[in-house]
Short mmCIF file of C-alpha atoms and ligand atoms in Angstrom, two decimals:
data_model
loop_
_atom_site.label_atom_id
_atom_site.label_comp_id
_atom_site.label_asym_id
_atom_site.label_seq_id
_atom_site.Cartn_x
_atom_site.Cartn_y
_atom_site.Cartn_z
CA MET A 1 -90.78 34.04 132.51
CA PHE A 2 -90.27 36.96 134.95
CA GLN A 3 -90.03 40.64 134.13
CA ALA A 4 -87.58 42.99 135.85
CA THR A 5 -90.05 45.77 136.70
CA LYS A 6 -91.32 46.61 140.16
CA GLU A 7 -94.90 46.36 138.87
CA PHE A 8 -94.25 42.74 138.00
CA ALA A 9 -93.05 42.05 141.59
CA GLU A 10 -96.22 43.69 142.90
CA ILE A 11 -98.36 41.45 140.71
CA LEU A 12 -96.51 38.37 141.99
CA ASP A 13 -97.29 39.48 145.55
CA GLN A 14 -100.97 40.04 144.75
CA LYS A 15 -101.21 36.51 143.38
CA ASP A 16 -99.30 34.95 146.27
CA SER A 17 -101.58 32.82 148.45
CA LEU A 18 -99.02 32.93 151.30
CA ALA A 19 -98.67 36.71 151.25
CA ASN A 20 -100.77 37.23 154.39
CA TYR A 21 -98.52 35.03 156.52
CA ARG A 22 -96.04 37.88 156.52
CA ASN A 23 -98.26 39.50 159.17
CA GLU A 24 -97.70 36.51 161.43
CA PHE A 25 -94.02 37.46 161.81
CA TYR A 26 -92.09 40.23 163.51
CA LEU A 27 -90.41 42.05 160.64
CA GLN A 28 -88.26 45.06 161.46
CA PRO A 29 -88.91 48.37 159.70
CA ASN A 30 -86.60 49.25 156.80
CA THR A 31 -85.07 45.80 156.86
CA ILE A 32 -85.26 42.95 154.38
CA TYR A 33 -84.31 39.76 156.16
CA LEU A 34 -82.74 37.19 153.83
CA ASP A 35 -81.06 35.15 156.56
CA GLY A 36 -83.92 32.94 157.70
CA ASN A 37 -81.81 29.93 156.69
CA SER A 38 -79.45 30.76 159.59
CA LEU A 39 -81.92 32.03 162.16
CA GLY A 40 -85.60 32.22 161.31
CA LEU A 41 -87.67 35.17 162.53
CA LEU A 42 -90.04 35.12 165.47
CA SER A 43 -93.70 34.55 164.66
CA ARG A 44 -96.56 35.70 166.86
CA ARG A 45 -97.62 32.09 167.32
CA ALA A 46 -94.16 30.99 168.42
CA GLU A 47 -94.10 33.88 170.87
CA GLN A 48 -97.52 32.81 172.18
CA SER A 49 -96.54 29.18 172.68
CA LEU A 50 -93.41 30.29 174.55
CA LEU A 51 -95.55 32.51 176.78
CA ASP A 52 -98.00 29.63 177.32
CA LEU A 53 -95.26 27.32 178.52
CA LEU A 54 -93.83 30.04 180.73
CA ALA A 55 -97.30 30.52 182.24
CA SER A 56 -97.61 26.78 182.88
CA TRP A 57 -94.46 26.96 184.99
CA LYS A 58 -95.79 30.03 186.79
CA THR A 59 -99.17 28.54 187.65
CA LEU A 60 -98.70 24.76 187.71
CA ALA A 61 -95.14 24.40 188.99
CA ILE A 62 -94.31 20.67 189.34
CA ASP A 63 -97.77 19.69 188.06
CA GLY A 64 -96.86 21.19 184.67
CA TRP A 65 -95.31 17.80 183.85
CA MET A 66 -98.75 16.22 183.55
CA GLN A 67 -101.20 19.13 183.33
CA GLY A 68 -101.93 22.15 181.18
CA GLU A 69 -102.33 22.48 177.42
CA HIS A 70 -98.88 21.03 176.74
CA PRO A 71 -97.94 18.60 179.56
CA TRP A 72 -94.15 18.78 179.67
CA TYR A 73 -93.72 15.04 180.09
CA TYR A 74 -95.07 14.40 176.57
CA PHE A 75 -94.06 17.67 174.91
CA ALA A 76 -91.03 16.37 173.00
CA GLU A 77 -93.08 13.46 171.64
CA LYS A 78 -95.97 15.75 170.75
CA LEU A 79 -93.71 18.15 168.83
CA GLY A 80 -92.09 15.15 167.12
CA ALA A 81 -95.50 13.94 165.94
CA LEU A 82 -96.37 17.45 164.69
CA SER A 83 -93.07 17.49 162.73
CA GLY A 84 -93.99 14.25 160.93
CA PRO A 85 -95.76 15.85 157.95
CA LEU A 86 -92.75 18.10 157.29
CA VAL A 87 -90.37 15.20 156.79
CA GLY A 88 -92.63 12.30 155.81
CA ALA A 89 -92.33 10.50 159.12
CA LYS A 90 -94.73 8.47 161.21
CA GLU A 91 -95.73 9.81 164.61
CA ASP A 92 -93.26 7.72 166.58
CA GLU A 93 -90.29 8.30 164.31
CA VAL A 94 -89.43 11.89 165.30
CA ILE A 95 -88.42 13.32 168.67
CA VAL A 96 -87.52 16.92 169.50
CA THR A 97 -84.37 16.76 171.60
CA GLY A 98 -80.76 17.87 171.85
CA SER A 99 -79.00 19.89 169.17
CA THR A 100 -77.94 18.94 165.68
CA THR A 101 -74.47 18.03 166.84
CA THR A 102 -75.43 16.16 170.01
CA ASN A 103 -78.07 14.26 168.06
CA LEU A 104 -75.46 13.27 165.50
CA HIS A 105 -73.26 11.99 168.34
CA GLN A 106 -76.18 9.96 169.64
CA LEU A 107 -77.02 8.54 166.21
CA ILE A 108 -73.43 7.58 165.34
CA ALA A 109 -73.04 6.06 168.80
CA THR A 110 -76.10 3.94 167.97
CA PHE A 111 -75.75 3.12 164.28
CA TYR A 112 -71.98 2.94 163.79
CA GLN A 113 -71.24 -0.71 164.53
CA PRO A 114 -67.86 -1.47 162.94
CA ASN A 115 -67.53 -5.13 162.13
CA GLY A 116 -64.59 -6.99 160.52
CA ASN A 117 -63.46 -4.96 157.51
CA LYS A 118 -66.55 -2.79 157.58
CA THR A 119 -65.21 0.04 159.75
CA LYS A 120 -65.27 3.28 157.74
CA ILE A 121 -67.62 6.24 157.79
CA LEU A 122 -68.35 7.99 154.50
CA ALA A 123 -69.12 11.73 154.41
CA ASP A 124 -68.36 14.56 151.98
CA GLU A 125 -65.73 17.25 151.96
CA LEU A 126 -68.22 20.13 151.88
CA ASN A 127 -70.26 19.26 154.97
CA PHE A 128 -70.65 21.58 157.93
CA PRO A 129 -67.61 21.39 160.26
CA SER A 130 -69.54 20.36 163.38
CA ASP A 131 -70.80 17.19 161.68
CA ILE A 132 -67.26 16.28 160.71
CA TYR A 133 -65.96 16.93 164.25
CA ALA A 134 -68.63 14.62 165.64
CA ILE A 135 -67.72 11.86 163.18
CA GLN A 136 -64.02 12.23 163.97
CA SER A 137 -64.57 11.97 167.70
CA GLN A 138 -66.93 8.99 167.40
CA LEU A 139 -64.33 7.16 165.29
CA LYS A 140 -61.70 7.85 167.95
CA LEU A 141 -64.01 6.58 170.69
CA LYS A 142 -64.20 3.26 168.83
CA GLY A 143 -60.41 3.17 168.49
CA PHE A 144 -60.11 4.17 164.81
CA ASP A 145 -57.98 6.89 163.25
CA PRO A 146 -60.15 9.48 161.45
CA GLU A 147 -57.30 10.01 158.95
CA THR A 148 -57.87 6.53 157.56
CA HIS A 149 -61.46 5.82 158.60
CA LEU A 150 -63.31 8.97 157.63
CA ILE A 151 -63.71 9.02 153.85
CA GLN A 152 -64.81 12.39 152.48
CA VAL A 153 -66.17 12.39 148.94
CA LYS A 154 -64.40 15.11 146.93
CA SER A 155 -66.23 17.88 145.14
CA ARG A 156 -65.39 18.34 141.47
CA ASP A 157 -66.17 22.06 141.42
CA GLY A 158 -65.75 23.13 145.06
CA ARG A 159 -69.51 23.73 145.31
CA THR A 160 -71.43 20.56 144.77
CA ILE A 161 -71.01 16.82 145.27
CA ASN A 162 -71.67 14.50 142.36
CA GLU A 163 -74.00 11.67 143.38
CA GLU A 164 -72.12 9.16 141.20
CA ASP A 165 -68.95 10.03 143.10
CA ILE A 166 -70.72 9.32 146.40
CA ILE A 167 -72.02 5.98 145.16
CA ASN A 168 -68.56 5.02 143.88
CA GLU A 169 -67.19 5.49 147.39
CA MET A 170 -69.77 3.11 148.90
CA THR A 171 -67.29 0.26 149.23
CA GLU A 172 -67.38 -2.91 151.33
CA GLU A 173 -65.34 -1.14 154.01
CA VAL A 174 -68.00 1.49 154.67
CA ALA A 175 -70.22 0.84 157.70
CA LEU A 176 -72.10 4.14 157.82
CA ILE A 177 -72.80 7.15 155.57
CA ILE A 178 -73.58 10.67 156.82
CA LEU A 179 -74.59 13.28 154.25
CA PRO A 180 -76.37 16.63 154.23
CA THR A 181 -79.76 16.82 152.52
CA VAL A 182 -78.82 20.31 151.30
CA LEU A 183 -75.23 21.58 151.28
CA TYR A 184 -75.04 24.64 153.49
CA ARG A 185 -72.92 26.75 151.19
CA SER A 186 -74.05 26.03 147.63
CA GLY A 187 -77.60 24.95 148.51
CA GLN A 188 -77.34 21.73 146.47
CA LEU A 189 -80.17 19.30 147.31
CA LEU A 190 -79.08 15.67 147.12
CA ASP A 191 -81.34 12.88 145.87
CA ILE A 192 -81.98 11.30 149.26
CA GLY A 193 -84.07 8.41 147.97
CA ARG A 194 -81.51 7.41 145.36
CA LEU A 195 -78.55 7.59 147.75
CA THR A 196 -80.43 5.64 150.42
CA LYS A 197 -81.23 2.88 147.97
CA ALA A 198 -77.64 2.75 146.73
CA ALA A 199 -76.37 2.50 150.32
CA HIS A 200 -78.84 -0.23 151.28
CA ASP A 201 -78.05 -2.22 148.11
CA ARG A 202 -74.50 -2.39 149.47
CA GLY A 203 -75.48 -3.20 153.05
CA ILE A 204 -74.59 0.25 154.42
CA LEU A 205 -76.64 2.33 156.86
CA ILE A 206 -77.24 5.98 155.91
CA GLY A 207 -78.29 9.11 157.80
CA PHE A 208 -78.92 12.70 156.70
CA ASP A 209 -78.36 16.14 158.20
CA GLY A 210 -81.52 18.07 157.36
CA CYS A 211 -80.55 21.47 158.81
CA HIS A 212 -80.77 23.25 155.48
CA SER A 213 -83.85 21.57 154.13
CA VAL A 214 -86.36 20.78 156.87
CA GLY A 215 -88.91 23.60 156.86
CA ALA A 216 -88.07 24.54 153.26
CA ILE A 217 -88.36 21.27 151.35
CA PRO A 218 -90.68 18.27 151.80
CA HIS A 219 -89.04 14.94 152.55
CA GLN A 220 -90.25 11.34 152.65
CA PHE A 221 -87.81 9.94 155.16
CA HIS A 222 -90.01 6.97 156.03
CA ASP A 223 -90.89 5.96 152.47
CA TRP A 224 -87.32 6.48 151.27
CA ASP A 225 -86.27 4.08 154.02
CA VAL A 226 -83.70 6.53 155.42
CA ASP A 227 -82.16 4.96 158.54
CA PHE A 228 -81.97 8.21 160.49
CA ALA A 229 -81.90 11.98 160.10
CA TYR A 230 -81.34 14.98 162.38
CA TRP A 231 -81.81 18.72 162.02
CA CYS A 232 -82.05 22.00 163.88
CA ASN A 233 -85.32 23.88 164.30
CA TYR A 234 -83.97 27.41 164.56
CA LYS A 235 -83.26 27.91 160.83
CA TYR A 236 -86.21 27.45 158.46
CA LEU A 237 -88.44 26.30 161.35
CA ASN A 238 -88.20 29.58 163.24
CA SER A 239 -87.98 28.13 166.76
CA GLY A 240 -85.54 30.74 168.10
CA PRO A 241 -81.83 30.96 168.96
CA GLY A 242 -80.59 27.71 170.45
CA GLY A 243 -84.01 26.09 169.91
CA VAL A 244 -83.98 22.34 170.57
CA GLY A 245 -83.14 20.09 167.57
CA SER A 246 -84.89 17.01 166.16
CA LEU A 247 -84.07 13.52 165.07
CA PHE A 248 -85.78 10.86 162.97
CA VAL A 249 -85.20 7.16 163.36
CA HIS A 250 -86.90 4.80 160.93
CA GLU A 251 -89.62 2.63 162.43
CA LYS A 252 -87.69 -0.53 161.54
CA HIS A 253 -84.95 0.49 164.01
CA LEU A 254 -87.25 1.45 166.88
CA GLY A 255 -86.88 -0.68 169.97
CA LYS A 256 -83.12 -0.90 169.49
CA MET A 257 -80.86 0.18 172.37
CA PRO A 258 -79.60 3.75 171.82
CA GLY A 259 -75.84 4.29 171.94
CA LEU A 260 -76.15 6.95 174.63
CA THR A 261 -78.76 6.24 177.25
CA GLY A 262 -80.39 8.39 179.89
CA TRP A 263 -83.57 8.26 181.91
CA PHE A 264 -85.67 10.39 179.51
CA GLY A 265 -85.15 7.73 176.86
CA SER A 266 -87.12 5.31 179.02
CA ASP A 267 -90.47 3.80 178.30
CA LYS A 268 -92.64 6.55 179.78
CA GLU A 269 -94.67 4.18 181.94
CA LYS A 270 -91.52 2.73 183.49
CA GLN A 271 -89.30 5.82 183.83
CA PHE A 272 -90.40 6.55 187.38
CA ASP A 273 -89.94 2.96 188.53
CA MET A 274 -86.37 4.22 189.06
CA LYS A 275 -84.85 0.81 188.23
CA HIS A 276 -81.18 0.53 187.32
CA GLU A 277 -82.05 -1.62 184.29
CA PHE A 278 -82.86 0.74 181.41
CA SER A 279 -86.12 0.06 179.53
CA PRO A 280 -85.95 2.07 176.32
CA SER A 281 -89.01 3.68 174.83
CA GLN A 282 -90.28 1.93 171.69
CA THR A 283 -90.40 5.29 169.87
CA ALA A 284 -87.74 7.76 168.73
CA GLY A 285 -88.15 9.12 172.27
CA ALA A 286 -85.60 6.46 173.29
CA TYR A 287 -82.88 8.75 171.93
CA GLN A 288 -83.51 11.44 174.53
CA ILE A 289 -80.97 11.57 177.31
CA GLY A 290 -81.93 14.02 180.05
CA THR A 291 -84.82 16.29 181.00
CA PRO A 292 -86.26 18.05 177.92
CA HIS A 293 -85.46 21.77 177.51
CA ILE A 294 -89.10 22.79 177.69
CA LEU A 295 -88.65 26.55 177.31
CA SER A 296 -86.26 26.15 174.38
CA MET A 297 -88.70 23.93 172.53
CA ALA A 298 -91.81 25.95 173.39
CA PRO A 299 -91.69 28.30 170.35
CA LEU A 300 -91.66 25.29 168.03
CA ALA A 301 -95.26 24.47 169.00
CA GLY A 302 -96.54 27.75 167.55
CA SER A 303 -94.21 27.56 164.60
CA LEU A 304 -95.27 24.03 163.60
CA GLU A 305 -98.89 25.15 163.74
CA LEU A 306 -98.10 27.58 160.91
CA PHE A 307 -96.35 24.91 158.85
CA ASN A 308 -99.14 22.40 159.30
CA GLU A 309 -101.71 25.02 158.32
CA VAL A 310 -99.88 25.95 155.12
CA THR A 311 -98.26 22.56 154.33
CA ILE A 312 -94.61 22.14 153.41
CA GLU A 313 -95.53 21.54 149.76
CA ARG A 314 -96.83 25.11 149.42
CA VAL A 315 -93.79 26.45 151.25
CA ARG A 316 -91.54 24.67 148.75
CA GLU A 317 -93.56 25.90 145.80
CA LYS A 318 -93.16 29.54 146.82
CA SER A 319 -89.55 29.07 147.82
CA LEU A 320 -88.66 27.68 144.38
CA LYS A 321 -90.48 30.51 142.66
CA SER A 322 -88.76 33.10 144.89
CA THR A 323 -85.25 31.77 144.29
CA ALA A 324 -85.94 31.46 140.53
CA TYR A 325 -87.13 35.07 140.48
CA LEU A 326 -84.11 36.22 142.49
CA MET A 327 -81.70 34.45 140.11
CA ASP A 328 -83.50 35.95 137.14
CA LEU A 329 -83.14 39.48 138.53
CA ILE A 330 -79.48 38.86 139.36
CA ASN A 331 -78.82 37.77 135.78
CA GLU A 332 -80.77 40.70 134.40
CA GLU A 333 -79.46 43.49 136.64
CA LEU A 334 -75.99 42.45 137.80
CA SER A 335 -74.45 40.86 134.73
CA GLU A 336 -71.59 43.38 134.51
CA PHE A 337 -70.34 42.87 138.10
CA GLU A 338 -68.70 39.44 138.01
CA PHE A 339 -71.08 37.56 140.22
CA THR A 340 -71.44 33.80 139.82
CA ILE A 341 -74.52 31.87 140.88
CA GLY A 342 -73.03 28.87 142.70
CA ASN A 343 -76.20 26.91 143.51
CA PRO A 344 -77.75 24.33 141.19
CA LEU A 345 -80.13 26.10 138.82
CA ASP A 346 -82.72 23.36 138.32
CA ASP A 347 -85.68 22.92 140.70
CA VAL A 348 -84.83 19.31 141.46
CA SER A 349 -81.47 20.00 143.08
CA ARG A 350 -81.85 23.59 144.28
CA GLY A 351 -82.36 24.10 148.02
CA GLY A 352 -83.90 27.11 149.73
CA HIS A 353 -81.24 29.74 149.20
CA VAL A 354 -79.29 31.40 146.41
CA CYS A 355 -75.50 31.13 146.64
CA LEU A 356 -74.07 34.26 145.10
CA GLU A 357 -70.30 34.22 144.70
CA HIS A 358 -68.04 37.26 144.35
CA GLU A 359 -64.42 37.95 145.29
CA ASP A 360 -65.58 40.92 147.38
CA ALA A 361 -68.38 38.90 149.02
CA ALA A 362 -67.40 39.70 152.62
CA ARG A 363 -67.52 43.45 152.14
CA ILE A 364 -70.52 43.40 149.81
CA CYS A 365 -72.38 41.74 152.70
CA LYS A 366 -71.33 44.55 155.03
CA ALA A 367 -72.55 47.15 152.52
CA LEU A 368 -75.87 45.29 152.17
CA LYS A 369 -76.36 45.22 155.93
CA LEU A 370 -75.70 48.95 156.16
CA LYS A 371 -78.56 49.42 153.68
CA GLY A 372 -80.98 47.19 155.62
CA ILE A 373 -80.57 43.98 153.65
CA VAL A 374 -79.60 41.02 155.84
CA PRO A 375 -77.80 38.26 153.90
CA ASP A 376 -75.09 36.05 155.31
CA PHE A 377 -71.53 35.48 154.30
CA ARG A 378 -69.78 32.12 154.11
CA ALA A 379 -66.03 32.13 153.56
CA PRO A 380 -64.34 32.52 151.24
CA ASN A 381 -66.64 34.13 148.69
CA VAL A 382 -70.30 33.28 149.22
CA ILE A 383 -73.24 35.60 149.87
CA ARG A 384 -76.23 33.48 150.86
CA LEU A 385 -79.63 34.97 150.09
CA ALA A 386 -82.67 33.12 151.40
CA PRO A 387 -86.12 34.42 150.50
CA ILE A 388 -88.41 32.78 153.08
CA ALA A 389 -91.81 31.64 151.86
CA PHE A 390 -93.64 32.85 154.98
CA TYR A 391 -92.28 36.36 155.13
CA THR A 392 -90.24 37.48 152.11
CA SER A 393 -92.31 39.24 149.47
CA TYR A 394 -91.46 39.47 145.79
CA VAL A 395 -91.13 43.24 146.21
CA ASP A 396 -88.56 42.53 148.96
CA ILE A 397 -86.59 40.47 146.46
CA TRP A 398 -86.88 43.17 143.80
CA ASN A 399 -85.76 45.86 146.26
CA SER A 400 -82.82 43.75 147.44
CA VAL A 401 -81.47 43.39 143.92
CA GLN A 402 -81.91 47.11 143.24
CA ILE A 403 -79.99 47.98 146.40
CA LEU A 404 -77.27 45.47 145.56
CA LYS A 405 -76.99 46.99 142.09
CA LYS A 406 -76.56 50.48 143.54
CA ILE A 407 -73.87 49.17 145.93
CA MET A 408 -71.99 47.72 142.94
CA VAL A 409 -72.43 50.72 140.65
CA GLU A 410 -71.25 53.14 143.33
CA LYS A 411 -68.66 50.70 144.71
CA GLN A 412 -70.06 51.34 148.21
CA TYR A 413 -68.40 48.14 149.45
CA GLU A 414 -64.95 49.69 149.06
CA GLN A 415 -65.34 51.48 152.40
CA PHE A 416 -65.16 48.07 154.17
CA GLN A 417 -62.40 45.50 154.65
CA ASN A 418 -63.03 42.31 152.70
CA GLU A 419 -62.91 40.15 155.86
CA ARG A 420 -65.56 38.25 157.72
CA GLU A 421 -66.97 39.38 161.06
CA ILE A 422 -66.58 37.08 164.11
CA ILE A 423 -69.97 35.58 163.30
CA ALA A 424 -70.38 34.90 159.61
C1 LIG B 16 -76.69 24.83 161.46
C2 LIG B 16 -76.03 23.53 161.26
C3 LIG B 16 -75.49 22.80 162.32
C4 LIG B 16 -75.54 23.39 163.72
O1 LIG B 16 -75.41 22.46 164.72
P1 LIG B 16 -75.91 22.81 166.20
O2 LIG B 16 -75.55 21.61 166.98
O3 LIG B 16 -77.37 23.11 166.12
O4 LIG B 16 -75.15 24.03 166.63
C5 LIG B 16 -74.92 21.57 162.07
N1 LIG B 16 -74.87 21.07 160.81
C6 LIG B 16 -75.37 21.75 159.76
C7 LIG B 16 -75.30 21.16 158.38
C8 LIG B 16 -75.95 22.99 159.95
O5 LIG B 16 -76.43 23.67 158.91
#
């Protein structure tokens, strides 16, 4: 379906209806950035919304809470509503608050209600470590031993998790399930609707970590009846380093008392009554704890404007085409160098990045960086390559594979140690 020539890449770019959005982003000269799944690039609109919020502090001071283009008091709710179309949520179901990990703590503290024999939490053995740490500590807080009460579904191939295996572990003893939407290493996309239904059929609540899918893949969290979800906004959503995270709580659970309460979770009309009886908001805003981190959520306003202009469906369409093209070029150009493509190949279960495995992965990444290609490395042997719909062109992908081929032919990676850097 694709051809390996540069002319073909140029034609793909000419036909690409998102091609112009590249100019909305700050791209560095002589660099091809394939790491937008770890930290998305700055867009001009995100920069502008950050500057706008900074100016509101400068000029309005305390009145910035209720005045200006983005009154701070309602900003987290407003950004939550703007995130709705990305994840298939109603306006009141999403709030921008906390970080991925603190949001997971909040959601487990709320939705993990061990009862009788139903005391275990089900996760998988390939999930991101921080999620597992949060689950372990929440189990301990309720007096359970994570050794016996955290069940981690095993992977058959070390890369992916079989959905049948997950469903088989949904026993009567499981109270709560936490799974990633997309696995951070292999990029496997799970069937969220199917797993949610299977969990609910067995009377189990289920929540998803959307860090590696939100901003790359459309979701229907409300219609799939997902109990809750949480994600960061600094990866595919380009909200900047340490940008505030998000959480979704299904409408049917709104009005419930959050596990961890604080005054910013109050009903907004009552918050300043300053009563010692907590009146939770009837929206996902109830899950906020303290004062919102206005400046760290400001870039998201500009960034979401771009997503809502383009729609997440078009982002996914280009992303799938880009990863398919990248895999095709890898198969065509690199077949003699013992690479393995570790991500699912089909469109239905492939996330936003290509997982390229090689025993020299750590030092191949260093050689790529030296040549201006920015991938990322995940131990022990994964090079993650994420073409981003907004700013990676097909010519960028073509050039990246050519440079990688030259690195392999000339064994340029041999000048580096095959070890990860401190951040990898
Ligand atoms: C990036 C990522 C995190 C990061 O958590 P923070 O609290 O934002 O540092 C957690 N889980 C997954 C699956 C991730 O990909």
